[in-house]
Amino acid sequence: MLYIFNENIVYDDAQCSLTNCKSYDSILLPATASRLLSLFIRYQGSTLTREEILNCVWDEYGYKASNNTLTQYVSLIRKNFQLLGETADIIITIPRTGFVMNKEVAVKMIESGAEKQDILLSDTRPFNDDFLPEKVEQVMSVSDTDPGAEEDSTSAITKKSKRLVWFHGLNALSLFMFFLICYHIQLKTNEMKVSKVYQVGTIDTCPVYMFFRSAHELLPVRLTLTEKIAREKIPCLTGSFYISQQEDSLIFDEAGRLFISRCSYQAGNKKKISSCKSVFSHE
């Protein structure tokens, strides 16, 4: 399911991501933060107590968390919206009670496949009984003894025929549009995906990049986690760089997944990569 905040930020609950509609900058949320945001969306405008949130987001999934952990995750969601350019206060703190999603924030839900369905149905007229063959036969069976009736019958048949032509023409047009859309989707599927990366520091002489922007105050912790695994498993080599990504739960709960890859350029060419060695760790 997709949710659009203030026509600016798109939240994909399946991919656990936030994306700016204009710049296409994207931030990946940890699974816990995604569940928390989905809960706020479901009860937008209603105050949720800390106990209710902890039960729905942590306890029901077999985890335990404190009020401090909840506050940190709410802060993370707010900062990620701000990093993507959203100025509105998305989540409001209710002192000594809990939190509430601002009811003034416009949240639009888009179901998967809705846009494609609208395109396919936009040019199709509702089926009418006048198009049935029985109706045409009834018009053609009018008595020949009345010249006026015969003339009216001919006129009626002509009108029905034109409407049938229009009906089948629209069906053919809709079918053509369907195949055109499928062809366009196939082309998009075969395109090579290009991802934007952000440099967050260095390990020895090797730059370290991440696929998503992170809150500034969390970067030192992320770099420390990456450096620990890198020095143990895949130390820096001359002419190499690292690509790393961690779940935020590693920072807050000290449990989660981390991915790191060391890639080397081809000799004398920093636009082509010769090889990569990757490590996937679950702490």
mmCIF file of C-alpha atoms in Angstrom:
data_model
loop_
_atom_site.group_PDB
_atom_site.id
_atom_site.type_symbol
_atom_site.label_atom_id
_atom_site.label_comp_id
_atom_site.label_asym_id
_atom_site.label_seq_id
_atom_site.Cartn_x
_atom_site.Cartn_y
_atom_site.Cartn_z
ATOM 1 C CA MET A 1 0.000 0.000 0.000
ATOM 2 C CA LEU A 2 1.219 3.535 -0.804
ATOM 3 C CA TYR A 3 0.482 6.641 1.256
ATOM 4 C CA ILE A 4 1.183 10.214 0.089
ATOM 5 C CA PHE A 5 1.819 12.845 2.765
ATOM 6 C CA ASN A 6 0.939 16.428 1.775
ATOM 7 C CA GLU A 7 1.496 15.561 -1.922
ATOM 8 C CA ASN A 8 5.208 15.500 -1.053
ATOM 9 C CA ILE A 9 6.379 12.269 0.584
ATOM 10 C CA VAL A 10 5.409 8.730 -0.476
ATOM 11 C CA TYR A 11 5.437 5.979 2.150
ATOM 12 C CA ASP A 12 5.549 2.385 0.862
ATOM 13 C CA ASP A 13 4.635 0.044 3.718
ATOM 14 C CA ALA A 14 5.689 -3.027 1.712
ATOM 15 C CA GLN A 15 9.187 -1.695 0.990
ATOM 16 C CA CYS A 16 9.428 0.207 4.320
ATOM 17 C CA SER A 17 10.580 3.319 2.471
ATOM 18 C CA LEU A 18 9.962 7.069 2.342
ATOM 19 C CA THR A 19 10.500 8.867 -0.983
ATOM 20 C CA ASN A 20 10.354 12.526 -1.995
ATOM 21 C CA CYS A 21 7.993 12.897 -4.988
ATOM 22 C CA LYS A 22 10.102 15.593 -6.666
ATOM 23 C CA SER A 23 13.742 14.708 -5.942
ATOM 24 C CA TYR A 24 13.169 10.917 -5.704
ATOM 25 C CA ASP A 25 15.480 10.843 -2.670
ATOM 26 C CA SER A 26 14.582 7.778 -0.631
ATOM 27 C CA ILE A 27 15.129 6.597 2.947
ATOM 28 C CA LEU A 28 14.719 2.998 4.062
ATOM 29 C CA LEU A 29 12.965 2.585 7.408
ATOM 30 C CA PRO A 30 13.687 -0.321 9.760
ATOM 31 C CA ALA A 31 10.807 -2.773 10.047
ATOM 32 C CA THR A 32 9.931 -1.555 13.546
ATOM 33 C CA ALA A 33 9.745 2.094 12.459
ATOM 34 C CA SER A 34 7.597 1.067 9.488
ATOM 35 C CA ARG A 35 5.127 -0.744 11.757
ATOM 36 C CA LEU A 36 5.027 2.306 14.024
ATOM 37 C CA LEU A 37 4.326 4.695 11.140
ATOM 38 C CA SER A 38 1.590 2.400 9.766
ATOM 39 C CA LEU A 39 -0.049 2.374 13.203
ATOM 40 C CA PHE A 40 -0.060 6.183 13.353
ATOM 41 C CA ILE A 41 -1.601 6.337 9.858
ATOM 42 C CA ARG A 42 -4.343 3.879 10.834
ATOM 43 C CA TYR A 43 -5.315 5.982 13.852
ATOM 44 C CA GLN A 44 -4.559 9.456 12.468
ATOM 45 C CA GLY A 45 -6.051 12.156 14.692
ATOM 46 C CA SER A 46 -6.516 9.789 17.658
ATOM 47 C CA THR A 47 -4.157 9.851 20.630
ATOM 48 C CA LEU A 48 -2.364 6.541 21.211
ATOM 49 C CA THR A 49 -0.991 5.835 24.670
ATOM 50 C CA ARG A 50 2.551 4.569 25.058
ATOM 51 C CA GLU A 51 1.225 1.247 26.360
ATOM 52 C CA GLU A 52 -1.004 0.788 23.294
ATOM 53 C CA ILE A 53 1.859 1.541 20.923
ATOM 54 C CA LEU A 54 4.345 -0.735 22.703
ATOM 55 C CA ASN A 55 1.815 -3.573 22.616
ATOM 56 C CA CYS A 56 0.907 -3.179 18.902
ATOM 57 C CA VAL A 57 4.421 -2.539 17.549
ATOM 58 C CA TRP A 58 6.628 -4.649 19.834
ATOM 59 C CA ASP A 59 4.763 -7.063 22.148
ATOM 60 C CA GLU A 60 2.572 -8.601 19.412
ATOM 61 C CA TYR A 61 5.732 -9.394 17.401
ATOM 62 C CA GLY A 62 7.544 -11.021 20.317
ATOM 63 C CA TYR A 63 9.787 -8.063 21.180
ATOM 64 C CA LYS A 64 10.172 -5.995 24.315
ATOM 65 C CA ALA A 65 10.856 -2.263 24.312
ATOM 66 C CA SER A 66 10.951 0.629 26.756
ATOM 67 C CA ASN A 67 9.417 4.102 26.616
ATOM 68 C CA ASN A 68 12.871 5.414 25.749
ATOM 69 C CA THR A 69 13.078 3.106 22.712
ATOM 70 C CA LEU A 70 9.634 4.259 21.565
ATOM 71 C CA THR A 71 10.691 7.907 21.841
ATOM 72 C CA GLN A 72 13.823 7.206 19.780
ATOM 73 C CA TYR A 73 11.810 5.572 16.989
ATOM 74 C CA VAL A 74 9.307 8.454 16.905
ATOM 75 C CA SER A 75 12.256 10.862 16.679
ATOM 76 C CA LEU A 76 13.732 8.779 13.839
ATOM 77 C CA ILE A 77 10.482 8.977 11.826
ATOM 78 C CA ARG A 78 10.276 12.750 12.326
ATOM 79 C CA LYS A 79 13.890 13.292 11.260
ATOM 80 C CA ASN A 80 13.507 11.142 8.153
ATOM 81 C CA PHE A 81 10.488 13.187 7.035
ATOM 82 C CA GLN A 82 12.503 16.371 7.645
ATOM 83 C CA LEU A 83 15.478 15.016 5.685
ATOM 84 C CA LEU A 84 13.183 14.484 2.701
ATOM 85 C CA GLY A 85 11.884 18.063 2.867
ATOM 86 C CA GLU A 86 8.629 17.709 4.830
ATOM 87 C CA THR A 87 8.206 20.752 7.096
ATOM 88 C CA ALA A 88 4.917 19.785 8.761
ATOM 89 C CA ASP A 89 4.931 18.268 12.246
ATOM 90 C CA ILE A 90 3.845 14.730 11.352
ATOM 91 C CA ILE A 91 3.723 13.200 14.843
ATOM 92 C CA ILE A 92 2.748 15.244 17.903
ATOM 93 C CA THR A 93 3.779 14.323 21.446
ATOM 94 C CA ILE A 94 1.010 14.357 24.050
ATOM 95 C CA PRO A 95 2.797 14.944 27.402
ATOM 96 C CA ARG A 96 2.480 12.117 29.954
ATOM 97 C CA THR A 97 0.126 10.239 27.589
ATOM 98 C CA GLY A 98 1.520 9.229 24.212
ATOM 99 C CA PHE A 99 1.544 10.388 20.590
ATOM 100 C CA VAL A 100 -0.870 11.340 17.813
ATOM 101 C CA MET A 101 -0.466 11.779 14.056
ATOM 102 C CA ASN A 102 -1.338 15.366 13.127
ATOM 103 C CA LYS A 103 -4.873 15.358 11.681
ATOM 104 C CA GLU A 104 -3.991 18.447 9.611
ATOM 105 C CA VAL A 105 -1.537 16.377 7.564
ATOM 106 C CA ALA A 106 -3.119 15.242 4.276
ATOM 107 C CA VAL A 107 -2.599 11.482 3.891
ATOM 108 C CA LYS A 108 -3.835 9.901 0.650
ATOM 109 C CA MET A 109 -3.922 6.118 0.244
ATOM 110 C CA ILE A 110 -3.300 4.530 -3.170
ATOM 111 C CA GLU A 111 -4.104 0.853 -3.656
ATOM 112 C CA SER A 112 -1.865 -1.265 -5.874
ATOM 113 C CA GLY A 113 -3.135 -1.512 -9.467
ATOM 114 C CA ALA A 114 -5.705 1.296 -9.134
ATOM 115 C CA GLU A 115 -4.060 3.552 -11.715
ATOM 116 C CA LYS A 116 -3.745 0.822 -14.328
ATOM 117 C CA GLN A 117 -7.358 -0.202 -13.839
ATOM 118 C CA ASP A 118 -8.512 3.382 -14.318
ATOM 119 C CA ILE A 119 -6.632 3.626 -17.629
ATOM 120 C CA LEU A 120 -8.095 0.401 -18.954
ATOM 121 C CA LEU A 121 -11.658 1.369 -18.059
ATOM 122 C CA SER A 122 -11.557 5.047 -18.993
ATOM 123 C CA ASP A 123 -12.533 4.560 -22.673
ATOM 124 C CA THR A 124 -15.052 1.745 -22.291
ATOM 125 C CA ARG A 125 -18.795 2.601 -22.344
ATOM 126 C CA PRO A 126 -21.201 0.575 -20.192
ATOM 127 C CA PHE A 127 -22.837 -2.282 -22.092
ATOM 128 C CA ASN A 128 -26.361 -1.455 -23.244
ATOM 129 C CA ASP A 129 -29.241 -3.787 -24.139
ATOM 130 C CA ASP A 130 -29.589 -1.892 -27.416
ATOM 131 C CA PHE A 131 -26.452 -3.673 -28.652
ATOM 132 C CA LEU A 132 -27.996 -7.141 -28.324
ATOM 133 C CA PRO A 133 -28.609 -8.992 -31.649
ATOM 134 C CA GLU A 134 -32.223 -9.686 -30.576
ATOM 135 C CA LYS A 135 -32.936 -5.952 -30.524
ATOM 136 C CA VAL A 136 -31.606 -5.529 -34.053
ATOM 137 C CA GLU A 137 -33.699 -8.470 -35.281
ATOM 138 C CA GLN A 138 -36.837 -6.931 -33.787
ATOM 139 C CA VAL A 139 -36.233 -3.718 -35.713
ATOM 140 C CA MET A 140 -35.635 -5.625 -38.957
ATOM 141 C CA SER A 141 -38.898 -7.612 -38.608
ATOM 142 C CA VAL A 142 -41.160 -4.564 -38.994
ATOM 143 C CA SER A 143 -43.977 -5.121 -41.598
ATOM 144 C CA ASP A 144 -43.173 -4.184 -45.213
ATOM 145 C CA THR A 145 -46.753 -2.961 -45.824
ATOM 146 C CA ASP A 146 -46.085 0.389 -44.145
ATOM 147 C CA PRO A 147 -43.601 2.528 -46.151
ATOM 148 C CA GLY A 148 -43.215 4.942 -43.230
ATOM 149 C CA ALA A 149 -42.458 2.111 -40.842
ATOM 150 C CA GLU A 150 -39.954 0.670 -43.337
ATOM 151 C CA GLU A 151 -38.197 4.032 -43.553
ATOM 152 C CA ASP A 152 -38.111 4.305 -39.755
ATOM 153 C CA SER A 153 -36.804 0.755 -39.566
ATOM 154 C CA THR A 154 -33.969 1.506 -41.999
ATOM 155 C CA SER A 155 -33.042 4.609 -40.013
ATOM 156 C CA ALA A 156 -33.083 2.655 -36.748
ATOM 157 C CA ILE A 157 -30.879 -0.093 -38.202
ATOM 158 C CA THR A 158 -28.400 2.517 -39.438
ATOM 159 C CA LYS A 159 -28.208 4.108 -35.980
ATOM 160 C CA LYS A 160 -27.794 0.725 -34.300
ATOM 161 C CA SER A 161 -25.087 -0.247 -36.768
ATOM 162 C CA LYS A 162 -23.180 2.955 -36.097
ATOM 163 C CA ARG A 163 -23.407 2.385 -32.363
ATOM 164 C CA LEU A 164 -22.175 -1.187 -32.803
ATOM 165 C CA VAL A 165 -19.237 0.096 -34.848
ATOM 166 C CA TRP A 166 -18.415 2.607 -32.103
ATOM 167 C CA PHE A 167 -18.733 -0.064 -29.433
ATOM 168 C CA HIS A 168 -16.367 -2.510 -31.159
ATOM 169 C CA GLY A 169 -14.024 0.325 -32.066
ATOM 170 C CA LEU A 170 -13.745 1.384 -28.430
ATOM 171 C CA ASN A 171 -13.128 -2.217 -27.399
ATOM 172 C CA ALA A 172 -10.330 -2.470 -29.952
ATOM 173 C CA LEU A 173 -8.852 0.831 -28.735
ATOM 174 C CA SER A 174 -8.947 -0.356 -25.115
ATOM 175 C CA LEU A 175 -7.227 -3.605 -26.102
ATOM 176 C CA PHE A 176 -4.544 -1.666 -27.974
ATOM 177 C CA MET A 177 -3.960 0.562 -24.934
ATOM 178 C CA PHE A 178 -3.660 -2.521 -22.720
ATOM 179 C CA PHE A 179 -0.921 -4.045 -24.906
ATOM 180 C CA LEU A 180 0.810 -0.665 -25.117
ATOM 181 C CA ILE A 181 0.897 -0.411 -21.323
ATOM 182 C CA CYS A 182 2.222 -3.977 -21.009
ATOM 183 C CA TYR A 183 4.944 -3.220 -23.550
ATOM 184 C CA HIS A 184 5.930 -0.056 -21.673
ATOM 185 C CA ILE A 185 6.112 -1.965 -18.362
ATOM 186 C CA GLN A 186 8.280 -4.637 -20.006
ATOM 187 C CA LEU A 187 10.700 -1.982 -21.266
ATOM 188 C CA LYS A 188 10.920 -0.461 -17.792
ATOM 189 C CA THR A 189 11.540 -3.900 -16.283
ATOM 190 C CA ASN A 190 14.466 -4.545 -18.621
ATOM 191 C CA GLU A 191 16.135 -1.200 -17.902
ATOM 192 C CA MET A 192 19.289 -1.272 -15.824
ATOM 193 C CA LYS A 193 18.603 0.075 -12.334
ATOM 194 C CA VAL A 194 20.822 2.929 -11.125
ATOM 195 C CA SER A 195 20.990 3.727 -7.412
ATOM 196 C CA LYS A 196 22.227 6.916 -5.817
ATOM 197 C CA VAL A 197 24.770 6.564 -2.993
ATOM 198 C CA TYR A 198 25.927 8.928 -0.249
ATOM 199 C CA GLN A 199 29.435 9.030 1.226
ATOM 200 C CA VAL A 200 29.395 8.790 5.031
ATOM 201 C CA GLY A 201 33.127 8.563 5.778
ATOM 202 C CA THR A 202 36.267 6.523 5.119
ATOM 203 C CA ILE A 203 37.956 3.408 6.466
ATOM 204 C CA ASP A 204 41.708 3.839 6.036
ATOM 205 C CA THR A 205 41.886 5.016 2.384
ATOM 206 C CA CYS A 206 38.587 3.465 1.288
ATOM 207 C CA PRO A 207 35.490 5.715 1.014
ATOM 208 C CA VAL A 208 32.303 4.353 2.610
ATOM 209 C CA TYR A 209 28.962 4.870 0.828
ATOM 210 C CA MET A 210 25.349 4.168 1.798
ATOM 211 C CA PHE A 211 22.230 3.866 -0.360
ATOM 212 C CA PHE A 212 20.086 6.060 1.886
ATOM 213 C CA ARG A 213 20.601 9.280 3.773
ATOM 214 C CA SER A 214 20.910 8.986 7.526
ATOM 215 C CA ALA A 215 20.366 11.383 10.404
ATOM 216 C CA HIS A 216 23.635 13.274 10.941
ATOM 217 C CA GLU A 217 23.982 12.282 14.590
ATOM 218 C CA LEU A 218 23.694 8.575 13.697
ATOM 219 C CA LEU A 219 26.505 8.571 11.108
ATOM 220 C CA PRO A 220 29.394 8.001 13.601
ATOM 221 C CA VAL A 221 27.618 4.944 15.024
ATOM 222 C CA ARG A 222 26.872 3.575 11.541
ATOM 223 C CA LEU A 223 30.496 4.070 10.479
ATOM 224 C CA THR A 224 31.763 2.336 13.631
ATOM 225 C CA LEU A 225 29.543 -0.697 12.985
ATOM 226 C CA THR A 226 30.715 -0.859 9.371
ATOM 227 C CA GLU A 227 34.386 -0.424 10.290
ATOM 228 C CA LYS A 228 34.242 -3.267 12.823
ATOM 229 C CA ILE A 229 32.985 -5.801 10.257
ATOM 230 C CA ALA A 230 35.237 -4.436 7.502
ATOM 231 C CA ARG A 231 38.451 -4.793 9.518
ATOM 232 C CA GLU A 232 37.522 -8.330 10.586
ATOM 233 C CA LYS A 233 36.250 -9.718 7.272
ATOM 234 C CA ILE A 234 37.177 -7.507 4.282
ATOM 235 C CA PRO A 235 39.941 -4.969 5.122
ATOM 236 C CA CYS A 236 40.529 -1.940 2.903
ATOM 237 C CA LEU A 237 42.576 -2.412 -0.273
ATOM 238 C CA THR A 238 44.174 0.314 -2.361
ATOM 239 C CA GLY A 239 41.783 1.518 -5.057
ATOM 240 C CA SER A 240 38.702 0.064 -3.352
ATOM 241 C CA PHE A 241 35.570 1.450 -1.705
ATOM 242 C CA TYR A 242 32.829 0.171 0.597
ATOM 243 C CA ILE A 243 29.053 0.116 0.212
ATOM 244 C CA SER A 244 27.220 -0.513 3.471
ATOM 245 C CA GLN A 245 23.690 -0.555 4.859
ATOM 246 C CA GLN A 246 22.442 -1.323 8.370
ATOM 247 C CA GLU A 247 19.077 -1.606 10.042
ATOM 248 C CA ASP A 248 18.458 1.174 12.545
ATOM 249 C CA SER A 249 17.573 -1.472 15.120
ATOM 250 C CA LEU A 250 21.326 -2.186 15.361
ATOM 251 C CA ILE A 251 21.716 1.300 16.801
ATOM 252 C CA PHE A 252 18.700 1.348 19.105
ATOM 253 C CA ASP A 253 18.195 -2.299 20.087
ATOM 254 C CA GLU A 254 21.704 -3.651 19.337
ATOM 255 C CA ALA A 255 20.123 -6.349 17.174
ATOM 256 C CA GLY A 256 19.655 -6.329 13.418
ATOM 257 C CA ARG A 257 21.203 -6.947 10.014
ATOM 258 C CA LEU A 258 24.207 -5.317 8.355
ATOM 259 C CA PHE A 259 25.395 -5.529 4.756
ATOM 260 C CA ILE A 260 28.850 -4.421 3.576
ATOM 261 C CA SER A 261 30.565 -4.868 0.223
ATOM 262 C CA ARG A 262 34.135 -3.984 -0.773
ATOM 263 C CA CYS A 263 34.448 -3.189 -4.475
ATOM 264 C CA SER A 264 37.601 -2.601 -6.526
ATOM 265 C CA TYR A 265 37.978 -0.529 -9.685
ATOM 266 C CA GLN A 266 39.553 -1.817 -12.856
ATOM 267 C CA ALA A 267 43.183 -0.781 -13.225
ATOM 268 C CA GLY A 268 43.364 2.823 -14.418
ATOM 269 C CA ASN A 269 39.594 3.137 -14.826
ATOM 270 C CA LYS A 270 37.447 4.429 -11.961
ATOM 271 C CA LYS A 271 34.268 4.142 -14.004
ATOM 272 C CA LYS A 272 34.317 0.346 -14.134
ATOM 273 C CA ILE A 273 34.366 -2.152 -11.273
ATOM 274 C CA SER A 274 36.428 -5.324 -11.526
ATOM 275 C CA SER A 275 35.030 -7.218 -8.526
ATOM 276 C CA CYS A 276 33.145 -6.974 -5.221
ATOM 277 C CA LYS A 277 33.316 -9.059 -2.059
ATOM 278 C CA SER A 278 30.307 -8.850 0.269
ATOM 279 C CA VAL A 279 29.467 -9.767 3.851
ATOM 280 C CA PHE A 280 25.976 -10.073 5.339
ATOM 281 C CA SER A 281 25.901 -10.092 9.128
ATOM 282 C CA HIS A 282 23.076 -10.581 11.625
ATOM 283 C CA GLU A 283 23.982 -9.266 15.056
#
